[in-house]
Amino acid sequence: MAEATMRAVVMDGFGGPEVLRIGEAPRPRAGPGQVLIRVAATSVNRADLQQRTGNYPPPPGESEILGLEVAGVIEALSEGVSGWQVGDRVMTLVGGGGYAEYAAAPASTLLPVHRNLDLVRAAAITEVWITAWLNVFLEAGLRPGETLLVHGGASGVGTAAIQLAKALGPSRVIVTVGSEDKAAACRALGADHAILYKDEDFSKRVLEITEKRGANVILDHIGAAYLEPNLSCLALYGRLVIIGLLGGAKAELNIGRLMVKRHRIIGSVLRARPVEEKAKIAEAFRDQVLGRFETGELEPVIHEVLPLEQARRAHELMAANANTGKLILQVDSTLT
Ligand SMILES: NC(=O)c1ccc[n+]([C@@H]2O[C@H](COP(=O)([O-])OP(=O)(O)OC[C@H]3O[C@@H](n4cnc5c(N)ncnc54)[C@H](OP(=O)(O)O)[C@@H]3O)[C@@H](O)[C@H]2O)c1
């Protein structure tokens, strides 16, 4: 019997956005403990750009197809999966394989999509909202009344972090952004201060805003280039959580200051964590955060919805830092 195929974004080798094209790929099967999802929408994450260039391979056993999250409808369940039914609307992290008509995902990481939420908005939630929440609250332990500095405030992760810090704190939120438009968007989401990092020294500005105390938590995706300025404006007992390396991976560290200031530097990735750990994180997110999307207290920020066929253009937009919030790839517009 011929293998079932599906529409998917495939890559002609590694390289720039031009290696992406729509094609055919084998349809995945739900393995033990998994469900097969008919994908309504997926989204572009910064990591996809690195995977496309060959610098961020999927974890062993995961699909080679790009895409770290999907929202859609359960098409089939493997034996032993309970609590879910064919036809349920779900969203979930996937280790890979999101840019396609079907994706297989562990049942344990599924989140329900409430009727107030359409599947396009749901596709903007799991990767960046779980990342923001996990790192700001579980890893760095932001407490009400503390000050949070979010780099890339208008990014997918940043727009989630601002809203979460306001809803679950409240905390004072300072962001760094690359343009006045992005600053305005962050303020509209609740950020108290937006620093244009191309025009001013963010570290000095954070110290001014906090009357020399510094930020209690910094969510950073720049890495090496920001290590020194981040630690210069991190408060006593402050926590720096590093989730990306857009500014490089190697830097010098003044360990003496680290000790005197009782600083903690936390490195964190989501994709590489084992399924059991992702399932626990998803369960806690479901209990503590998900209901706030149903009430409208939290809202995913979507820059643009493009058809799956325009994955290349979506990558170009993200590479140009043109997006405020998420770039969604709609796979099947009949699924809502
Ligand atoms: N560790 C994890 O588990 C995890 C999970 C998800 C995401 N991440 C990371 O979190 C970051 C945000 O992800 P995303 O998908 O939300 O990204 P995104 O929407 O593409 O936003 C990233 C933003 O960072 C800013 N930026 C880019 N290069 C920069 C540089 N060299 N220096 C300073 N700012 C720069 C740009 O904003 P401006 O125009 O304002 O400069 C850009 O729009 C990425 O680095 C991603 O890899 C990590």
Coordinates of C-alpha atoms in Angstrom, one line a residue, residues 178-300:
G178 CA 14.5 48.5 18.2
S179 CA 11.9 51.1 17.1
E180 CA 9.4 53.7 18.2
D181 CA 6.5 51.6 16.8
K182 CA 7.6 48.6 18.8
A183 CA 7.9 50.8 21.9
A184 CA 4.3 52.0 21.4
A185 CA 3.1 48.4 21.0
C186 CA 4.8 47.3 24.2
R187 CA 3.4 50.2 26.2
A188 CA -0.1 49.4 24.9
L189 CA 0.4 45.8 26.3
G190 CA 1.2 47.3 29.7
A191 CA 5.0 47.9 29.7
D192 CA 5.9 50.8 32.0
H193 CA 9.0 51.8 30.2
A194 CA 10.4 51.1 26.7
I195 CA 14.0 51.7 26.0
L196 CA 15.2 52.2 22.4
Y197 CA 18.4 50.3 22.7
K198 CA 19.9 51.6 19.5
D199 CA 19.7 55.2 20.8
E200 CA 20.5 54.8 24.5
D201 CA 22.5 52.6 26.9
F202 CA 19.8 50.3 28.2
S203 CA 21.8 49.4 31.3
K204 CA 22.2 53.0 32.4
R205 CA 18.6 53.7 31.7
V206 CA 17.4 50.7 33.8
L207 CA 19.5 52.0 36.7
E208 CA 17.9 55.4 36.3
I209 CA 14.4 54.0 36.2
T210 CA 14.9 51.8 39.2
E211 CA 16.8 54.5 41.2
K212 CA 20.0 52.5 41.1
R213 CA 18.4 49.3 42.4
G214 CA 18.4 47.5 39.1
A215 CA 16.0 44.9 37.6
N216 CA 15.2 41.9 39.7
V217 CA 14.7 39.6 36.8
I218 CA 16.0 40.0 33.2
L219 CA 14.6 37.8 30.3
D220 CA 17.4 37.8 27.8
H221 CA 17.7 36.3 24.3
I222 CA 20.9 38.1 23.2
G223 CA 23.4 36.2 25.3
A224 CA 27.1 37.1 25.1
A225 CA 26.8 40.7 23.8
Y226 CA 24.4 41.6 26.7
L227 CA 26.0 39.7 29.5
E228 CA 28.0 42.6 30.9
P229 CA 25.3 45.3 30.5
N230 CA 22.7 42.9 31.9
L231 CA 24.7 42.2 35.0
S232 CA 25.5 45.9 35.4
C233 CA 21.8 46.6 35.8
L234 CA 20.7 43.4 37.7
A235 CA 19.6 44.1 41.3
L236 CA 21.0 42.5 44.4
Y237 CA 19.7 38.9 44.4
G238 CA 18.7 39.4 40.8
R239 CA 18.1 36.6 38.3
L240 CA 19.2 36.7 34.7
V241 CA 17.6 34.1 32.6
I242 CA 19.1 33.5 29.2
I243 CA 16.9 31.9 26.5
G244 CA 18.6 32.9 23.3
L245 CA 22.0 33.7 21.7
L246 CA 21.3 36.3 19.0
G247 CA 24.4 38.2 20.3
G248 CA 26.7 35.2 20.6
A249 CA 27.5 32.4 23.1
K250 CA 30.9 33.2 24.6
A251 CA 31.6 36.1 27.0
E252 CA 33.8 37.0 30.0
L253 CA 32.2 37.0 33.4
N254 CA 33.2 38.9 36.6
I255 CA 32.6 36.1 39.1
G256 CA 33.5 38.5 42.0
R257 CA 30.5 40.7 41.2
L258 CA 28.3 37.7 40.8
M259 CA 29.1 36.6 44.3
V260 CA 28.9 40.0 46.0
K261 CA 25.6 40.8 44.3
R262 CA 24.2 37.2 44.9
H263 CA 23.3 37.1 41.3
R264 CA 21.9 34.0 39.6
I265 CA 22.4 33.3 35.9
I266 CA 20.0 30.7 34.5
G267 CA 20.2 29.1 31.1
S268 CA 17.0 27.6 29.7
V269 CA 15.7 25.8 26.7
L270 CA 12.3 24.3 26.1
R271 CA 12.6 22.1 23.0
A272 CA 15.3 19.8 24.4
R273 CA 13.4 19.0 27.6
P274 CA 12.1 15.4 27.8
V275 CA 8.4 14.9 27.0
E276 CA 7.6 14.1 30.7
E277 CA 9.0 17.5 31.7
K278 CA 7.2 19.3 29.0
A279 CA 4.0 17.6 30.0
K280 CA 4.4 18.8 33.6
I281 CA 5.1 22.3 32.4
A282 CA 2.0 22.2 30.1
E283 CA -0.2 21.0 32.9
A284 CA 0.9 23.8 35.2
F285 CA 0.4 26.3 32.4
R286 CA -3.1 24.9 31.9
D287 CA -3.9 25.3 35.6
Q288 CA -2.3 28.7 36.1
V289 CA -2.5 30.6 32.8
L290 CA -4.8 29.1 30.2
G291 CA -8.0 30.4 31.7
R292 CA -6.9 34.0 31.3
F293 CA -7.1 33.6 27.5
E294 CA -10.7 32.5 27.9
T295 CA -11.6 35.6 29.8
G296 CA -9.6 37.9 27.5
E297 CA -7.2 39.0 30.2
L298 CA -4.4 37.7 28.0
E299 CA -4.3 38.0 24.3
P300 CA -1.8 36.6 21.8

